[in-house]
mmCIF file of C-alpha atoms in Angstrom:
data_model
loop_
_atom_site.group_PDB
_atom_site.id
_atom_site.type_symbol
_atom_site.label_atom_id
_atom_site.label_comp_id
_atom_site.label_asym_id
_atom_site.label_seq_id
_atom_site.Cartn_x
_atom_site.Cartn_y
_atom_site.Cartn_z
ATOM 1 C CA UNK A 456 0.000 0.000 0.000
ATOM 2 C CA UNK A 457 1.682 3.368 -0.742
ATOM 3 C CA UNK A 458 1.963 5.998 2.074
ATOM 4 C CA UNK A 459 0.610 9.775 1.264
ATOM 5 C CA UNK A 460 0.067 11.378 4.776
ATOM 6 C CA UNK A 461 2.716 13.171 6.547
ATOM 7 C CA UNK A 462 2.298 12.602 9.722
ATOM 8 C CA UNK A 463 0.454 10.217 12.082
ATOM 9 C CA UNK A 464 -3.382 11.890 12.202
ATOM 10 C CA UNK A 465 -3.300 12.870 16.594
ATOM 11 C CA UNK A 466 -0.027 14.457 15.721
ATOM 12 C CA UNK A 467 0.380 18.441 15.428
ATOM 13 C CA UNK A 468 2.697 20.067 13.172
ATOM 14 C CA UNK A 469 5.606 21.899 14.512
ATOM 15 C CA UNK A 470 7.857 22.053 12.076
ATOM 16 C CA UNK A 471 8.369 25.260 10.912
ATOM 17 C CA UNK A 472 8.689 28.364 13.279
ATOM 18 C CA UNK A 473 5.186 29.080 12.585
ATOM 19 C CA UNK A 474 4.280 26.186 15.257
ATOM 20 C CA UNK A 475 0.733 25.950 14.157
ATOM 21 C CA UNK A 476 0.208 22.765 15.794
ATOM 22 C CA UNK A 477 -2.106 22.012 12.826
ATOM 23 C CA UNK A 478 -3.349 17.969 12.786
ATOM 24 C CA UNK A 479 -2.733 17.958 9.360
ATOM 25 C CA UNK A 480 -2.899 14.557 8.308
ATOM 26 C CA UNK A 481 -6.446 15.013 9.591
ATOM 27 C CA UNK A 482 -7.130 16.836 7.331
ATOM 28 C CA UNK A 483 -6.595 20.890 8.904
ATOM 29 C CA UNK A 484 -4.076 22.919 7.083
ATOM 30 C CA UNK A 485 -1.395 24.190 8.467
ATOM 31 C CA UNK A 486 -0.295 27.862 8.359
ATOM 32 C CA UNK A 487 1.753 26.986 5.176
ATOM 33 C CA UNK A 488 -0.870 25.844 3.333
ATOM 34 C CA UNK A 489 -0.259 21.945 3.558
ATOM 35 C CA UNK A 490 -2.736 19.358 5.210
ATOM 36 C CA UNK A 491 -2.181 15.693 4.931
ATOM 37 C CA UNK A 492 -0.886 15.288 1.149
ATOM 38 C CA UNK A 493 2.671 14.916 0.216
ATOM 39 C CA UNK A 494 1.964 17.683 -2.954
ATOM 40 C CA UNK A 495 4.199 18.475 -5.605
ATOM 41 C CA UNK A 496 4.367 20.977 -8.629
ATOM 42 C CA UNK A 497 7.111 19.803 -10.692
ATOM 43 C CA UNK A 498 10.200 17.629 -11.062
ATOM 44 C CA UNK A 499 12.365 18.459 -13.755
ATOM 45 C CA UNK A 500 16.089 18.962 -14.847
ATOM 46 C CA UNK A 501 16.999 23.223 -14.080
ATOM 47 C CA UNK A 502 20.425 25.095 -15.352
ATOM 48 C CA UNK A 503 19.990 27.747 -13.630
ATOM 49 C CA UNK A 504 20.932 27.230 -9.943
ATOM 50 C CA UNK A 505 24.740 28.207 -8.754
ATOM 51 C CA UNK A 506 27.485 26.635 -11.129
ATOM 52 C CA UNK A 507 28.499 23.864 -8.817
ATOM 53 C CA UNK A 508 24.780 22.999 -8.099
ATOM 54 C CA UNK A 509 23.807 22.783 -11.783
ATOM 55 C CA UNK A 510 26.441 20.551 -13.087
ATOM 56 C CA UNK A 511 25.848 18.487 -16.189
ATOM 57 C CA UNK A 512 22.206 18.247 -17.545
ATOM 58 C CA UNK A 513 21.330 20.249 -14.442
ATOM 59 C CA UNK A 514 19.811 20.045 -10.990
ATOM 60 C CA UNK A 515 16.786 17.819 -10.650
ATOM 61 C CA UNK A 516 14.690 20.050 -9.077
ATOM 62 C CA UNK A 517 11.479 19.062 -7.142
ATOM 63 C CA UNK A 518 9.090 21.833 -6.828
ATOM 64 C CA UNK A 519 6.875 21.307 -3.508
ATOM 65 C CA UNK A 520 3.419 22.926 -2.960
ATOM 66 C CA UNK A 521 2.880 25.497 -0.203
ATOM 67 C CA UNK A 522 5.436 27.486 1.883
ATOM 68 C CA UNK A 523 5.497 28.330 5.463
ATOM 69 C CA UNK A 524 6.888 32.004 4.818
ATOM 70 C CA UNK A 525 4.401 33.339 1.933
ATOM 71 C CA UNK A 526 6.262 36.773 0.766
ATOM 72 C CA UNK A 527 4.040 39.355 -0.759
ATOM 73 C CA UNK A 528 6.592 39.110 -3.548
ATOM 74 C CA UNK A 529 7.089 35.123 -3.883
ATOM 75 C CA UNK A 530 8.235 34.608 -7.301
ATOM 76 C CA UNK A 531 6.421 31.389 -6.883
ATOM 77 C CA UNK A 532 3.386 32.465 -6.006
ATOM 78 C CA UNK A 533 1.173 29.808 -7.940
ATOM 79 C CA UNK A 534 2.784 26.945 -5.734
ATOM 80 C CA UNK A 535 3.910 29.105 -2.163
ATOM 81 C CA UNK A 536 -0.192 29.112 -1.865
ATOM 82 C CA UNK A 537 -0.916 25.626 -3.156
ATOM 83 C CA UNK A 538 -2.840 26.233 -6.166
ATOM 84 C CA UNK A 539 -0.671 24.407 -8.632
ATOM 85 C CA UNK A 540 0.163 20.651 -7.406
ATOM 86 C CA UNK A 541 -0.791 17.064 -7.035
ATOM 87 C CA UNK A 542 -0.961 14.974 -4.277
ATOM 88 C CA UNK A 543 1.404 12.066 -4.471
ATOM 89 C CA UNK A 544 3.032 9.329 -1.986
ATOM 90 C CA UNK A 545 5.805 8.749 -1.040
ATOM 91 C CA UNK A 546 6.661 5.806 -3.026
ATOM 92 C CA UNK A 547 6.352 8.399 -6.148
ATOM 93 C CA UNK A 548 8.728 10.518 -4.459
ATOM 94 C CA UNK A 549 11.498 8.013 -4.372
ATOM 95 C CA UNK A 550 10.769 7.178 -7.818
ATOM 96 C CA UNK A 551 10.858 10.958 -9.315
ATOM 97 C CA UNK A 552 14.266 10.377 -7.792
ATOM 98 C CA UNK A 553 15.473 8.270 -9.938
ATOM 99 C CA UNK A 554 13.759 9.522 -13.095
ATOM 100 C CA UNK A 555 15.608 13.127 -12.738
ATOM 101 C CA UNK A 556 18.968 10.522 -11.812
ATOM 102 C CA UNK A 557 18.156 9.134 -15.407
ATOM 103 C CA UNK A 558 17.780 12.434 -17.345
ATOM 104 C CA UNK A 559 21.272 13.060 -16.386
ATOM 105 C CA UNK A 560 20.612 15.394 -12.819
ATOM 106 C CA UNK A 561 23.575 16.207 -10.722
ATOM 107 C CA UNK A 562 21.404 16.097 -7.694
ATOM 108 C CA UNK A 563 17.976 16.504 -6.212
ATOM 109 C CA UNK A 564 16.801 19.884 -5.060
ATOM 110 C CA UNK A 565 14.259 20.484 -2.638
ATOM 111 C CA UNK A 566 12.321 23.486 -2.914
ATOM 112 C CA UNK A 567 10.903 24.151 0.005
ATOM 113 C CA UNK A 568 10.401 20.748 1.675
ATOM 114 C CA UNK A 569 10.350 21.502 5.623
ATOM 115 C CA UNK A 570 6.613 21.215 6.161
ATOM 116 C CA UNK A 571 6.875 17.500 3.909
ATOM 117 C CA UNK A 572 9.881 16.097 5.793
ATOM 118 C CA UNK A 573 8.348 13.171 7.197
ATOM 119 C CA UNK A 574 7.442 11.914 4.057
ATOM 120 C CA UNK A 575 10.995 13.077 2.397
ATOM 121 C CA UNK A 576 12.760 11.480 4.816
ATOM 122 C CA UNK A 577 10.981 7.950 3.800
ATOM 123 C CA UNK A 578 11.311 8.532 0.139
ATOM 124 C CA UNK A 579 14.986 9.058 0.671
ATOM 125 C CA UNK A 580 15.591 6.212 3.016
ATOM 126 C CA UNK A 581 13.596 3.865 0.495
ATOM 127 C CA UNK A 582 16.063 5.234 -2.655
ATOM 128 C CA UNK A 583 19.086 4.725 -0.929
ATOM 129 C CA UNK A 584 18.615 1.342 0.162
ATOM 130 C CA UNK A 585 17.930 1.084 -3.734
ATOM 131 C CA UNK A 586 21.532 2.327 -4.612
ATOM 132 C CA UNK A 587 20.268 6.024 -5.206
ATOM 133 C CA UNK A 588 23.620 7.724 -5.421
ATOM 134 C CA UNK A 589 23.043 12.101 -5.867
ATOM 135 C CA UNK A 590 23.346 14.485 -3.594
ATOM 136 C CA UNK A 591 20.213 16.075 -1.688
ATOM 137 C CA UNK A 592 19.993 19.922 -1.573
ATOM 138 C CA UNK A 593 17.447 21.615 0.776
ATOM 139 C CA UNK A 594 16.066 24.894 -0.823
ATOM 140 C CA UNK A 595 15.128 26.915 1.416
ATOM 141 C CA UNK A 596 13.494 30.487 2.320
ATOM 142 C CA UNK A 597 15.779 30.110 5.771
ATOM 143 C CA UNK A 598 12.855 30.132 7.930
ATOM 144 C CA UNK A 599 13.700 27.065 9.442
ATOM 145 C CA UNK A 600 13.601 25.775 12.922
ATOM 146 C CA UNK A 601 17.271 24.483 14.062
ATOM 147 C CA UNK A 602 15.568 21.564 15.950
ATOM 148 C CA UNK A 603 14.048 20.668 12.070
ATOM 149 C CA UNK A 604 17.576 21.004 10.608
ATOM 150 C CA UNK A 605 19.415 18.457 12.878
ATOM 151 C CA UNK A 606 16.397 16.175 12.853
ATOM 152 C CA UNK A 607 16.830 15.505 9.066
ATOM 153 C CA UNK A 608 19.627 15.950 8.788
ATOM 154 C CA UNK A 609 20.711 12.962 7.393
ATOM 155 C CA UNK A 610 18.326 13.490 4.399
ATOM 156 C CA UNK A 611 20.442 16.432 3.100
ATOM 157 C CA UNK A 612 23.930 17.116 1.977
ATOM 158 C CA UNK A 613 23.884 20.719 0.373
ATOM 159 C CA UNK A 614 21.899 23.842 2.106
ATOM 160 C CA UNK A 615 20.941 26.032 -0.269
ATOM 161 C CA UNK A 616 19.114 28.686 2.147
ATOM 162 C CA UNK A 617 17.758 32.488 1.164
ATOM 163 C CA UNK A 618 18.670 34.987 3.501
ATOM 164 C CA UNK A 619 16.298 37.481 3.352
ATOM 165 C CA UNK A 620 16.126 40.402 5.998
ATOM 166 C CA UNK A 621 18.609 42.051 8.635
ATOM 167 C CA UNK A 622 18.107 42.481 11.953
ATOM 168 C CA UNK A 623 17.436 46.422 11.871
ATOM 169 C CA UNK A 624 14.821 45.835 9.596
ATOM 170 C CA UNK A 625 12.701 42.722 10.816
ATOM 171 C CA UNK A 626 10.675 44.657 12.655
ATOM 172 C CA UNK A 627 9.736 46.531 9.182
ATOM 173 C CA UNK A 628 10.526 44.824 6.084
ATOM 174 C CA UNK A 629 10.398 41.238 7.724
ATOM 175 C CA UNK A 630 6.737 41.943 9.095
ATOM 176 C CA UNK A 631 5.974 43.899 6.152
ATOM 177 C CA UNK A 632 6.818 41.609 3.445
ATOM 178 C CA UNK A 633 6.648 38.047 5.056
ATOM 179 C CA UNK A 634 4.231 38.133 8.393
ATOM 180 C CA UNK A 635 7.235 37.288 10.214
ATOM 181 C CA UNK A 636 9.244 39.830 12.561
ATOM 182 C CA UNK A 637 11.377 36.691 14.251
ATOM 183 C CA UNK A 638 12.381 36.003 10.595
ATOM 184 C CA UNK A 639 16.279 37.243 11.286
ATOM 185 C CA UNK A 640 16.460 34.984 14.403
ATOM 186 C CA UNK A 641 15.229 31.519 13.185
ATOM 187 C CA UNK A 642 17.021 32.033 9.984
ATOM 188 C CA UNK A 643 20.880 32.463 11.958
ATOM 189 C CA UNK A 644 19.894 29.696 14.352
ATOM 190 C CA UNK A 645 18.749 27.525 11.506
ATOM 191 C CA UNK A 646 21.782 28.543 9.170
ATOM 192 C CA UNK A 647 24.250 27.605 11.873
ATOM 193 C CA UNK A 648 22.428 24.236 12.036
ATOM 194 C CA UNK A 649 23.025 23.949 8.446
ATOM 195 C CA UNK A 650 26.904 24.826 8.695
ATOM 196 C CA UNK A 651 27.298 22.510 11.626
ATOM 197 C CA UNK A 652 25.470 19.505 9.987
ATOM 198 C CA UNK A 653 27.066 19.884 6.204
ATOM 199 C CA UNK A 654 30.206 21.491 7.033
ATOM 200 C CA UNK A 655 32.388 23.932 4.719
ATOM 201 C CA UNK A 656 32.196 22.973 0.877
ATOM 202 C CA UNK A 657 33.319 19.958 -0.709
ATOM 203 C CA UNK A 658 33.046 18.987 -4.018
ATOM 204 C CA UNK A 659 33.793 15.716 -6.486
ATOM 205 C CA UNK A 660 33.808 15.900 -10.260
ATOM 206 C CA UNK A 661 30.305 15.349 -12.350
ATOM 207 C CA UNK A 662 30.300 15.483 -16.552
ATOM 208 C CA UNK A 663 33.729 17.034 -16.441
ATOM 209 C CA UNK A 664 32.773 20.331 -14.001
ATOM 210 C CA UNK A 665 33.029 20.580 -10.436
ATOM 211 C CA UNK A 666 30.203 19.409 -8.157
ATOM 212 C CA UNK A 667 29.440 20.583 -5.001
ATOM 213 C CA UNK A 668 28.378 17.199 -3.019
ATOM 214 C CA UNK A 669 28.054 19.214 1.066
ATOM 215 C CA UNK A 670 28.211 22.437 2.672
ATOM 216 C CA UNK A 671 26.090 25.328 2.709
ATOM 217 C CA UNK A 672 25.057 28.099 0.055
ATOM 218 C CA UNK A 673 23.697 31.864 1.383
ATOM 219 C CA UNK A 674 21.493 32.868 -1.285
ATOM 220 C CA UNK A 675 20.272 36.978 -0.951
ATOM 221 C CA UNK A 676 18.304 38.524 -2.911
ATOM 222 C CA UNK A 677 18.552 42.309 -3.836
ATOM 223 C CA UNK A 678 14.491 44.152 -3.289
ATOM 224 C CA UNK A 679 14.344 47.051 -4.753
ATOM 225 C CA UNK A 680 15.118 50.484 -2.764
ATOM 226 C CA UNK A 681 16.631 47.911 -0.187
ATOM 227 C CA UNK A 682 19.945 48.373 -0.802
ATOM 228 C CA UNK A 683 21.327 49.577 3.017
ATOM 229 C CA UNK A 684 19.365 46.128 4.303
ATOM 230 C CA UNK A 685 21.222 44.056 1.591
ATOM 231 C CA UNK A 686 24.498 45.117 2.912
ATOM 232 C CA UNK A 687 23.960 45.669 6.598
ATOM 233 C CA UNK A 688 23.188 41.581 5.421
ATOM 234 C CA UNK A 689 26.153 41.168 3.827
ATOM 235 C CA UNK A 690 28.226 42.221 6.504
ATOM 236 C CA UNK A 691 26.243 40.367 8.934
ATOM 237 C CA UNK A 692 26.770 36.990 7.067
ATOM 238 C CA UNK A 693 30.236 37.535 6.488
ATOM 239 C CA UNK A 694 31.518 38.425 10.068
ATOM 240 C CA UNK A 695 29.716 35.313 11.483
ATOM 241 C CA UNK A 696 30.242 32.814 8.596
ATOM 242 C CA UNK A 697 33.599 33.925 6.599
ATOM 243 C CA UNK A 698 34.665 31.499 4.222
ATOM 244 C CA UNK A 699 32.395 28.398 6.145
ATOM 245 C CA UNK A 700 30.127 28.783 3.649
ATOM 246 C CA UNK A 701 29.282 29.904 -0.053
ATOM 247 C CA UNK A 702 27.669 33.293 -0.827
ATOM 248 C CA UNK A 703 25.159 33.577 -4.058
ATOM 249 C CA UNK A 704 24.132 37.775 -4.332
ATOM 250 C CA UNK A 705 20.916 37.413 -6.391
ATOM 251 C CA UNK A 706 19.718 40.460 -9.017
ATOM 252 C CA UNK A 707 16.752 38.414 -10.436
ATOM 253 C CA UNK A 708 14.115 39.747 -8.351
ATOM 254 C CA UNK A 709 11.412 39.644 -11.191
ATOM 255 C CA UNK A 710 7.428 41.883 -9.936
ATOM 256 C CA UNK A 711 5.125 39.645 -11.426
ATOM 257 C CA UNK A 712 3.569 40.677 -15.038
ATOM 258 C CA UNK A 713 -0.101 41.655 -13.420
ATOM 259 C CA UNK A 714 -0.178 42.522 -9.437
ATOM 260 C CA UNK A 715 -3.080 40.125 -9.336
ATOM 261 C CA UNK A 716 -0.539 37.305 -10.108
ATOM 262 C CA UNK A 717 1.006 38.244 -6.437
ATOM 263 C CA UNK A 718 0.282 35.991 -3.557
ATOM 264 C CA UNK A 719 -2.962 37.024 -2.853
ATOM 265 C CA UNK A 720 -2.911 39.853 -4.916
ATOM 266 C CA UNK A 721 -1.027 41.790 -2.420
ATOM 267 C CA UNK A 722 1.754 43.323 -4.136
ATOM 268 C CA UNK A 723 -1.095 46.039 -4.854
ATOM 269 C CA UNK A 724 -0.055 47.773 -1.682
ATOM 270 C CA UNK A 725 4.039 47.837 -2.321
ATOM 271 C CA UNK A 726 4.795 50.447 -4.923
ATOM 272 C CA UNK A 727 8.364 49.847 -4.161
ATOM 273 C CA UNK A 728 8.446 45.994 -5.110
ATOM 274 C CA UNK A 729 6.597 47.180 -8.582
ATOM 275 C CA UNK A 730 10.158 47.229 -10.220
ATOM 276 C CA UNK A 731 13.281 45.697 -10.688
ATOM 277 C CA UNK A 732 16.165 46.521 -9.584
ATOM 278 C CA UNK A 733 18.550 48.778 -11.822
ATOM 279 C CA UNK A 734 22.178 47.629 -12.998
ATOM 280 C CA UNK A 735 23.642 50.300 -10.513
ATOM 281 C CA UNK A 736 21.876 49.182 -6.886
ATOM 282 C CA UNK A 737 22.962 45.420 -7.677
ATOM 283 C CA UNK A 738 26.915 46.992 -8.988
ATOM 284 C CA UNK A 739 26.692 49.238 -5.418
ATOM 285 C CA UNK A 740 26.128 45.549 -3.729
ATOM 286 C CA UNK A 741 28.766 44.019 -5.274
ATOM 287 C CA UNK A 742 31.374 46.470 -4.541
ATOM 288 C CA UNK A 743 30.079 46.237 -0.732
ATOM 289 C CA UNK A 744 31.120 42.618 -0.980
ATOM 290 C CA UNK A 745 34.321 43.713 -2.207
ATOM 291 C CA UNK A 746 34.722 46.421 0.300
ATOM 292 C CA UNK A 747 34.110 43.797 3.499
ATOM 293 C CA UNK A 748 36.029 41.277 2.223
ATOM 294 C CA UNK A 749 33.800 38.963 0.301
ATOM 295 C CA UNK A 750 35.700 38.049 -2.557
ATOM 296 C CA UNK A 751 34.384 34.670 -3.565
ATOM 297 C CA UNK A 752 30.848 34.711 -4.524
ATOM 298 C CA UNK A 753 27.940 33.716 -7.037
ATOM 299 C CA UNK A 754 26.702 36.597 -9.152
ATOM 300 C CA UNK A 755 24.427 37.433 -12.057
ATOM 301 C CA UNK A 756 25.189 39.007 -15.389
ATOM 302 C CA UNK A 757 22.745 40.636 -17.811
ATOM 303 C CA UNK A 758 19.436 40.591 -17.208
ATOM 304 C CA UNK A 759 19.153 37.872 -14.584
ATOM 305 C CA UNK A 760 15.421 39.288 -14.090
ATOM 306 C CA UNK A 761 13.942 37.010 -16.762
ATOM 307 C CA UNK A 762 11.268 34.125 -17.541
ATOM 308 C CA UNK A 763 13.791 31.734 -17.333
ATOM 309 C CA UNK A 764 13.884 31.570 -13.859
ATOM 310 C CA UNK A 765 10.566 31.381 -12.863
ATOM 311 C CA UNK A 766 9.441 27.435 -14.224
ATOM 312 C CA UNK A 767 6.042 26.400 -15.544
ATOM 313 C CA UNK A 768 4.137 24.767 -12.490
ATOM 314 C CA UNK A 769 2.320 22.657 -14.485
ATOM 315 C CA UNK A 770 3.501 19.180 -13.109
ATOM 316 C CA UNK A 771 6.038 18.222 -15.311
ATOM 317 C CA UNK A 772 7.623 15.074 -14.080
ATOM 318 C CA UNK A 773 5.033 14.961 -11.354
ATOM 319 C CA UNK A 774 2.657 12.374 -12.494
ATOM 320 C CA UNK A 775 3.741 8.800 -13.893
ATOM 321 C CA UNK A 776 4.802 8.015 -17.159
ATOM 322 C CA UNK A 777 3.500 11.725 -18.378
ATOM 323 C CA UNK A 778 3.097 15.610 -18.541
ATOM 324 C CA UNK A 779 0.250 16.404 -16.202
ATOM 325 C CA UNK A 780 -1.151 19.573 -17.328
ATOM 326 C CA UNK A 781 -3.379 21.039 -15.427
#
């Protein structure tokens, strides 16, 4: 019989800082979104993660349904609020594995798989014991509870984790943006979780480039007129991290091409996110990096701000044997 529910039905859900305490597999929905269902939106080869992340064909990336954070300016809106998705067990999981493993995928990338890691944590037990062989990367928003890090931690051997606000600001832009003023403080515990369970960056050699097979990835993303946060960030990561783990300074922040296409329509009330951001803030953020020290990093040329980023949700690779369109 295959296994779809997350968690045992008398138990609440406290995975993610937003403790909800939801009995999901009940049937209530959590805060993020998620009741009982493992759900997922896609599962398909992606070249355009960090260079040592999308190696070869590219990163097999698995697309889940919901989010615990929900930013007003989620780039992923259609899936961060569960409308695109199907349901699917665990068994499927594990098998999606090795169909991505087959299409040539350096790894398997979670996006956004905290509030399904029950069921994660089977599928990847049951594809090991099958010989399954490629790293696991946790995507992440960095809203994470530590205690959830080091619990599964044997699921995952790459971080990739978004660090999104600063301390001087959670009060304003954390709140404003996300609904969560303790953002700043769950993310640092939870990202020196991550450094202590992956440790600095190793890497092996797959299709001729270099791999990166554990450690940690800090992923920020430049908002528009948000340039003082972004380095007061910077500096912040820098100081406490050094060279313990890899930077990625992000420039694709992409307002969606209606506001109603927001989450919730909300980007209505946030003239400032309306826009992207111009060639000189993200060149001011770079030389910050410089300037404190920060001389290895991930950055984006051109116009990073494009379609190409943002996938099709329509459950590609989801479904069986098919292309599930919805």
């Amino acid at each position: 019989m295959e296994s779809r529910k997350i968690l045992p039905s008398a138990d609440r859900c406290y995975l993610c800082p937003r403790r909800c305490g939801a009995r999901r597999s009940a049937g209530q929905r959590g805060v993020c979104g998620a009741a009982g269902e493992l759900r997922v939106a896609r599962a398909a080869l992606h070249e355009w993660e960090e260079p040592p992340i999308s190696v070869g064909a590219g990163s097999g990336t698995v697309f889940f349904s919901n989010c615990p954070l929900r930013c007003v300016y989620c780039q992923n809106a259609a899936i961060a609020c569960g409308q695109a998705g199907y349901d699917i067990s665990v068994e499927r999981l594990a098998d999606i594995f090795f169909e991505l493993r087959a299409q040539g995928a350096a790894n398997i990338n979670l996006v956004t798989p905290s509030h399904y890691f029950p069921s994660i944590e089977q599928a990847c037990r049951s594809a090991h014991a099958q010989g399954f062989d490629l790293p696991f990367i946790m995507n992440t928003s960095g809203y994470e509870l530590a205690s959830t890090i080091r619990r599964y931690a044997d699921c995952i051997d790459v971080y990739l984790a978004d660090f999104k606000y600063a301390p001087a600001w959670v009060g304003t832009t954390a709140q404003r943006y996300s609904q969560a003023s303790n953002y700043f403080d769950y993310a640092v515990s939870a990202l020196d979780a991550m450094v202590a369970c992956a440790g600095v960056p190793a890497y092996d050699c797959f299709a001729g480039d270099q791999r990166l097979v554990h450690g940690v990835v800090v992923r920020h993303l430049l908002l528009p007129d948000h340039l003082d946060e972004s380095k007061s960030i910077l500096s912040f990561l820098w100081h406490r991290y050094g060279n313990a783990v890899l930077y990625s300074l992000m420039s694709q922040y992409t307002p969606p091409d209606s506001l109603e296409d927001s989450l919730d329509g909300s980007l209505k009330g946030f003239p400032e996110l309306q826009r992207r951001i111009t060639a000189d803030e993200y060149e001011q953020l770079l030389d910050y990096a410089d300037h404190i020290g920060m001389v290895d990093y991930f950055w984006q040329s051109g116009d990073a701000a494009r379609e190409s980023f943002i996938p099709s949700f329509d459950g590609t690779g989801v479904l069986p044997h098919s292309r599930a369109v919805r």
